């Protein structure tokens, strides 16, 4: 589908956990290591999928394959964040993360639209639903689950 997994919005705690674990274990979030990651993080399978999608889209972690195994590493932004603001206490890191999220017109089309196209200062849920469906033809379920709920 080319969308962020599930109906889970971005979670600061998830980002912090991802940086912590990926720093020391490149296969921690891999499908091969899924059960261990679920136990360590206290998250379900779909939540792990969403975590991977959000943390990659925010440009903190990048995926790669090594010997056919999915691996992850901290990007330059991830390394800087991990070194200087691992607890995400500075507002600046969120500005940078939101910038990266708002650039992905394909996978994060709902986020892209909300940040770059939506101009209303006061709005209702219906305004968002109509705007999203005008921006990208989708079913009401997709608009709600992948557009409205994460926002």
Coordinates of N, CA and C in Angstrom, one line a residue:
X1 N 0.8 -1.2 0.0 CA 0.0 0.0 0.0 C 0.9 1.3 0.0
X2 N 2.1 1.1 0.5 CA 3.0 2.3 0.5 C 2.6 3.3 1.6
X3 N 2.1 2.8 2.7 CA 1.7 3.7 3.8 C 2.5 3.3 5.1
X4 N 2.5 4.3 6.0 CA 3.0 3.9 7.3 C 2.1 2.8 7.9
X5 N 2.7 1.8 8.5 CA 2.0 0.6 9.0 C 1.0 1.0 10.1
X6 N -0.2 0.4 9.9 CA -1.2 0.4 10.9 C -1.8 1.8 11.1
X7 N -2.4 2.0 12.3 CA -3.0 3.2 12.6 C -2.3 3.9 13.7
X8 N -1.1 3.6 13.9 CA -0.3 4.1 15.0 C 0.4 5.4 14.6
X9 N 0.1 6.5 15.4 CA 0.8 7.7 15.1 C 2.3 7.7 15.6
X10 N 3.0 8.7 15.3 CA 4.4 8.7 15.8 C 4.4 8.9 17.3
X11 N 5.3 8.1 17.9 CA 5.4 8.2 19.4 C 6.9 8.5 19.8
X12 N 7.0 9.5 20.6 CA 8.4 9.9 21.0 C 9.1 8.8 21.7
X13 N 8.4 8.1 22.6 CA 9.0 7.0 23.3 C 9.5 5.9 22.3
X14 N 8.8 5.6 21.3 CA 9.2 4.7 20.3 C 10.5 5.1 19.6
X15 N 10.6 6.4 19.3 CA 11.8 6.9 18.7 C 13.0 6.7 19.6
X16 N 12.9 7.1 20.8 CA 14.0 6.9 21.8 C 14.4 5.5 21.9
X17 N 13.4 4.6 22.0 CA 13.7 3.2 22.2 C 14.5 2.6 20.9
X18 N 14.0 3.0 19.8 CA 14.6 2.6 18.5 C 16.1 3.0 18.5
X19 N 16.4 4.3 18.8 CA 17.8 4.7 18.8 C 18.6 3.9 19.8
X20 N 18.1 3.7 21.0 CA 18.8 3.0 22.0 C 19.2 1.6 21.6
X21 N 18.2 0.9 21.0 CA 18.5 -0.5 20.7 C 19.2 -0.7 19.4
X22 N 19.0 0.1 18.4 CA 19.6 0.0 17.1 C 21.1 0.4 17.2
X23 N 21.4 1.3 18.1 CA 22.8 1.7 18.4 C 23.7 0.5 18.7
X24 N 23.1 -0.4 19.5 CA 24.0 -1.5 19.9 C 23.7 -2.8 19.2
X25 N 22.5 -2.9 18.4 CA 22.2 -4.1 17.8 C 21.5 -3.9 16.5
X26 N 22.2 -3.9 15.3 CA 21.7 -3.6 14.0 C 20.5 -4.5 13.6
X27 N 20.4 -5.7 14.1 CA 19.3 -6.5 13.7 C 18.1 -6.6 14.7
X28 N 18.2 -5.7 15.7 CA 17.2 -5.7 16.8 C 15.8 -5.6 16.2
X29 N 15.6 -4.7 15.2 CA 14.2 -4.5 14.7 C 13.9 -5.3 13.5
X30 N 14.8 -6.2 13.1 CA 14.6 -7.1 11.9 C 13.5 -8.1 12.2
X31 N 12.9 -8.6 11.1 CA 11.9 -9.6 11.1 C 12.4 -10.8 11.8
X32 N 13.7 -11.2 11.6 CA 14.3 -12.3 12.2 C 14.3 -12.3 13.7
X33 N 14.4 -11.1 14.3 CA 14.5 -10.8 15.7 C 13.2 -10.3 16.3
X34 N 12.1 -10.5 15.6 CA 10.8 -9.8 16.0 C 10.3 -10.2 17.4
X35 N 10.3 -11.4 17.7 CA 9.8 -11.8 19.0 C 10.6 -11.2 20.2
X36 N 11.9 -11.2 20.0 CA 12.8 -10.5 21.0 C 12.5 -9.0 21.1
X37 N 12.3 -8.4 20.0 CA 12.0 -6.9 20.0 C 10.7 -6.7 20.7
X38 N 9.7 -7.5 20.4 CA 8.4 -7.3 21.0 C 8.5 -7.5 22.5
X39 N 9.2 -8.4 23.0 CA 9.3 -8.6 24.4 C 10.1 -7.5 25.1
X40 N 11.2 -7.0 24.5 CA 12.0 -6.0 25.0 C 11.2 -4.6 25.0
X41 N 10.5 -4.4 24.0 CA 9.8 -3.1 23.8 C 8.4 -3.1 24.4
X42 N 7.9 -4.2 24.7 CA 6.5 -4.3 25.1 C 5.5 -3.9 24.1
X43 N 5.8 -4.2 22.9 CA 5.0 -3.8 21.7 C 4.5 -5.0 20.9
X44 N 3.4 -4.8 20.2 CA 2.9 -5.8 19.3 C 3.6 -5.8 18.0
X45 N 3.3 -6.8 17.2 CA 3.9 -6.9 15.8 C 3.6 -5.7 15.0
X46 N 2.3 -5.3 14.9 CA 2.0 -4.1 14.1 C 2.6 -2.8 14.6
X47 N 2.8 -2.7 16.0 CA 3.4 -1.6 16.5 C 4.9 -1.5 16.1
X48 N 5.5 -2.7 16.1 CA 6.9 -2.7 15.7 C 7.0 -2.3 14.2
X49 N 6.1 -2.8 13.4 CA 6.1 -2.3 12.0 C 6.0 -0.8 11.9
X50 N 5.0 -0.3 12.7 CA 4.8 1.2 12.6 C 6.1 1.9 13.2
X51 N 6.7 1.4 14.2 CA 7.9 2.0 14.7 C 9.0 2.1 13.7
X52 N 9.2 1.0 13.0 CA 10.2 1.0 11.9 C 9.9 2.0 10.8
X53 N 8.6 2.0 10.4 CA 8.2 3.0 9.4 C 8.4 4.4 9.8
X54 N 8.0 4.8 11.1 CA 8.1 6.1 11.5 C 9.6 6.5 11.7
X55 N 10.4 5.7 12.3 CA 11.8 6.0 12.6 C 12.6 6.1 11.3
X56 N 12.3 5.3 10.3 CA 13.0 5.4 9.0 C 12.5 6.7 8.3
X57 N 11.2 6.9 8.3 CA 10.7 8.2 7.7 C 11.2 9.4 8.3
X58 N 11.5 9.4 9.6 CA 11.9 10.6 10.3 C 13.4 10.8 10.1
X59 N 14.1 9.9 9.4 CA 15.5 10.0 9.1 C 16.4 9.8 10.3
X60 N 16.0 9.1 11.3 CA 16.8 8.8 12.4 C 17.6 7.4 12.2
X61 N 16.9 6.5 11.5 CA 17.5 5.2 11.3 C 17.3 4.9 9.8
X62 N 18.2 4.1 9.3 CA 18.1 3.7 7.9 C 18.2 2.1 7.8
X63 N 17.4 1.6 6.9 CA 17.5 0.1 6.7 C 18.5 -0.3 5.6
X64 N 19.1 -1.4 5.8 CA 19.9 -2.0 4.8 C 19.9 -3.5 4.9
X65 N 20.4 -4.2 3.9 CA 20.4 -5.7 4.0 C 21.9 -6.1 4.0
X66 N 22.2 -7.1 4.9 CA 23.5 -7.6 5.0 C 23.3 -9.1 5.1
X67 N 23.9 -9.8 4.1 CA 23.7 -11.2 3.9 C 22.3 -11.7 4.0
X68 N 21.4 -10.9 3.3 CA 20.0 -11.2 3.2 C 19.2 -11.0 4.5
X69 N 19.9 -10.4 5.5 CA 19.2 -10.1 6.8 C 19.0 -8.6 6.8
X70 N 17.8 -8.2 7.2 CA 17.4 -6.8 7.4 C 18.1 -6.2 8.6
X71 N 18.8 -5.1 8.4 CA 19.6 -4.5 9.4 C 19.2 -3.0 9.5
X72 N 19.6 -2.4 10.5 CA 19.4 -0.9 10.7 C 20.6 -0.3 11.3
X73 N 20.8 1.0 10.9 CA 21.8 1.8 11.5 C 21.4 3.2 11.7
X74 N 22.0 3.9 12.6 CA 21.7 5.3 12.9 C 22.2 6.1 11.8
X75 N 21.4 7.0 11.2 CA 21.8 8.0 10.2 C 22.6 9.0 11.0
X76 N 23.1 10.0 10.2 CA 23.9 11.1 10.8 C 23.0 11.8 11.8
X77 N 21.7 12.1 11.4 CA 20.8 12.7 12.3 C 20.5 11.8 13.6
X78 N 20.4 10.5 13.4 CA 20.2 9.6 14.5 C 21.4 9.6 15.4
X79 N 22.6 9.6 14.9 CA 23.8 9.7 15.7 C 23.9 11.0 16.5
X80 N 23.6 12.1 15.9 CA 23.6 13.4 16.6 C 22.6 13.4 17.7
X81 N 21.4 12.9 17.4 CA 20.3 12.9 18.4 C 20.7 12.0 19.5
X82 N 21.2 10.8 19.2 CA 21.6 9.9 20.2 C 22.7 10.5 21.1
X83 N 23.6 11.2 20.6 CA 24.7 11.8 21.3 C 24.3 13.0 22.1
X84 N 23.6 13.9 21.6 CA 23.3 15.2 22.2 C 21.9 15.3 22.8
X85 N 20.9 14.5 22.4 CA 19.6 14.7 22.9 C 18.8 13.3 22.9
X86 N 19.4 12.3 23.5 CA 18.8 11.0 23.4 C 17.5 10.9 24.1
X87 N 17.2 11.8 25.1 CA 15.9 11.8 25.7 C 14.9 12.7 25.1
X88 N 15.2 13.3 23.9 CA 14.3 14.1 23.1 C 13.8 15.3 23.9
X89 N 14.6 15.9 24.7 CA 14.2 17.0 25.5 C 14.2 18.4 24.8
X90 N 14.9 18.5 23.7 CA 15.0 19.7 23.0 C 13.9 19.8 21.9
X91 N 13.2 20.9 21.8 CA 12.2 21.1 20.7 C 12.8 20.9 19.3
X92 N 14.0 21.4 19.2 CA 14.6 21.4 17.8 C 14.6 20.0 17.1
X93 N 14.8 19.0 17.9 CA 14.8 17.6 17.3 C 13.5 17.3 16.6
X94 N 12.4 17.8 17.3 CA 11.1 17.5 16.7 C 10.9 18.4 15.4
X95 N 11.4 19.6 15.4 CA 11.3 20.3 14.1 C 12.0 19.6 13.0
X96 N 13.2 19.1 13.3 CA 13.9 18.3 12.2 C 13.1 17.1 11.8
X97 N 12.6 16.3 12.8 CA 11.9 15.1 12.5 C 10.7 15.4 11.7
X98 N 9.9 16.4 12.1 CA 8.7 16.8 11.4 C 9.0 17.3 10.0
X99 N 10.1 17.9 9.8 CA 10.5 18.3 8.5 C 10.7 17.1 7.6
X100 N 11.4 16.1 8.1 CA 11.7 14.9 7.3 C 10.3 14.1 7.0
X101 N 9.5 14.1 8.0 CA 8.2 13.4 7.8 C 7.4 14.1 6.8
X102 N 7.4 15.4 6.7 CA 6.6 16.2 5.8 C 7.1 16.2 4.4
X103 N 8.2 15.5 4.1 CA 8.8 15.5 2.8 C 8.4 14.3 2.0
X104 N 7.9 13.3 2.6 CA 7.6 12.0 2.0 C 6.1 12.0 1.4
X105 N 6.0 12.4 0.1 CA 4.7 12.6 -0.5 C 4.1 11.2 -0.9
X106 N 4.9 10.1 -0.9 CA 4.3 8.8 -1.2 C 3.9 8.0 0.0
X107 N 4.8 7.7 0.9 CA 4.5 6.8 2.0 C 3.7 7.6 3.1
X108 N 4.1 8.9 3.2 CA 3.4 9.7 4.3 C 2.6 10.8 3.6
X109 N 1.9 10.5 2.6 CA 1.1 11.5 1.8 C 0.1 12.2 2.7
X110 N -0.5 11.6 3.7 CA -1.4 12.3 4.6 C -0.6 13.3 5.5
X111 N 0.6 13.0 5.9 CA 1.4 13.9 6.7 C 1.9 15.1 5.8
X112 N 2.3 14.7 4.6 CA 2.8 15.7 3.6 C 1.6 16.7 3.4
X113 N 0.4 16.2 3.1 CA -0.7 17.0 2.8 C -1.0 18.0 4.0
X114 N -1.0 17.4 5.2 CA -1.4 18.2 6.4 C -0.4 19.3 6.6
X115 N 0.9 19.1 6.4 CA 2.0 20.1 6.7 C 2.1 21.1 5.5
X116 N 2.0 20.6 4.3 CA 2.4 21.4 3.1 C 1.2 21.9 2.4
X117 N 0.0 21.3 2.5 CA -1.1 21.7 1.7 C -2.3 22.3 2.5
X118 N -2.5 21.8 3.6 CA -3.7 22.2 4.4 C -3.5 23.5 5.0
X119 N -4.4 24.5 4.8 CA -4.2 25.8 5.1 C -5.1 26.4 6.2
X120 N -6.1 25.6 6.6 CA -7.0 26.1 7.6 C -6.4 26.2 9.0
X121 N -6.7 27.3 9.7 CA -6.3 27.5 11.1 C -7.2 26.8 12.1
X122 N -8.5 26.9 11.8 CA -9.5 26.2 12.6 C -10.2 25.2 11.7
X123 N -10.4 24.0 12.1 CA -11.0 23.0 11.3 C -11.6 21.9 12.1
X124 N -12.4 21.1 11.4 CA -13.0 19.9 12.0 C -12.4 18.6 11.4
X125 N -12.8 17.5 12.0 CA -12.3 16.2 11.5 C -12.8 16.1 10.1
X126 N -14.0 16.5 9.8 CA -14.6 16.4 8.5 C -13.8 17.2 7.5
X127 N -13.3 18.4 7.9 CA -12.4 19.1 7.0 C -11.2 18.4 6.6
X128 N -10.6 17.7 7.6 CA -9.4 16.8 7.3 C -9.8 15.7 6.4
X129 N -10.9 15.0 6.7 CA -11.3 13.9 5.8 C -11.5 14.3 4.4
X130 N -12.2 15.4 4.2 CA -12.5 15.9 2.8 C -11.2 16.3 2.2
X131 N -10.3 17.0 2.9 CA -9.1 17.5 2.3 C -8.2 16.3 1.9
X132 N -8.1 15.3 2.7 CA -7.3 14.1 2.4 C -7.8 13.4 1.2
X133 N -9.1 13.2 1.2 CA -9.7 12.4 0.1 C -9.6 13.2 -1.2
X134 N -9.6 14.6 -1.2 CA -9.4 15.4 -2.4 C -7.9 15.3 -2.8
X135 N -7.0 15.2 -1.9 CA -5.6 15.2 -2.2 C -5.2 13.8 -2.8
X136 N -5.7 12.7 -2.3 CA -5.4 11.4 -2.8 C -6.7 10.5 -2.7
X137 N -7.2 10.1 -3.8 CA -8.3 9.3 -3.8 C -8.1 8.0 -3.0
X138 N -8.9 7.8 -2.0 CA -8.7 6.6 -1.1 C -10.1 6.3 -0.5
X139 N -10.2 5.1 0.0 CA -11.5 4.8 0.7 C -11.6 5.5 2.0
X140 N -12.8 5.6 2.5 CA -13.0 6.2 3.8 C -12.2 5.6 4.9
X141 N -12.1 4.2 4.9 CA -11.3 3.5 5.9 C -9.8 3.9 5.8
X142 N -9.2 4.0 4.6 CA -7.8 4.3 4.5 C -7.6 5.8 5.0
X143 N -8.5 6.7 4.6 CA -8.4 8.1 5.1 C -8.5 8.1 6.6
X144 N -9.4 7.4 7.2 CA -9.5 7.4 8.6 C -8.3 6.7 9.3
X145 N -8.0 5.5 8.9 CA -6.9 4.7 9.6 C -5.5 5.3 9.3
X146 N -5.2 5.7 8.1 CA -3.9 6.1 7.8 C -3.7 7.6 7.7
X147 N -4.8 8.3 7.7 CA -4.7 9.8 7.6 C -5.1 10.5 8.9
X148 N -6.3 10.3 9.3 CA -6.9 11.0 10.4 C -6.3 10.6 11.8
X149 N -6.3 9.3 12.0 CA -5.9 8.7 13.3 C -4.4 9.1 13.6
X150 N -3.5 8.8 12.7 CA -2.1 9.2 13.1 C -1.9 10.7 13.3
X151 N -2.7 11.6 12.6 CA -2.6 13.0 12.9 C -3.2 13.4 14.2

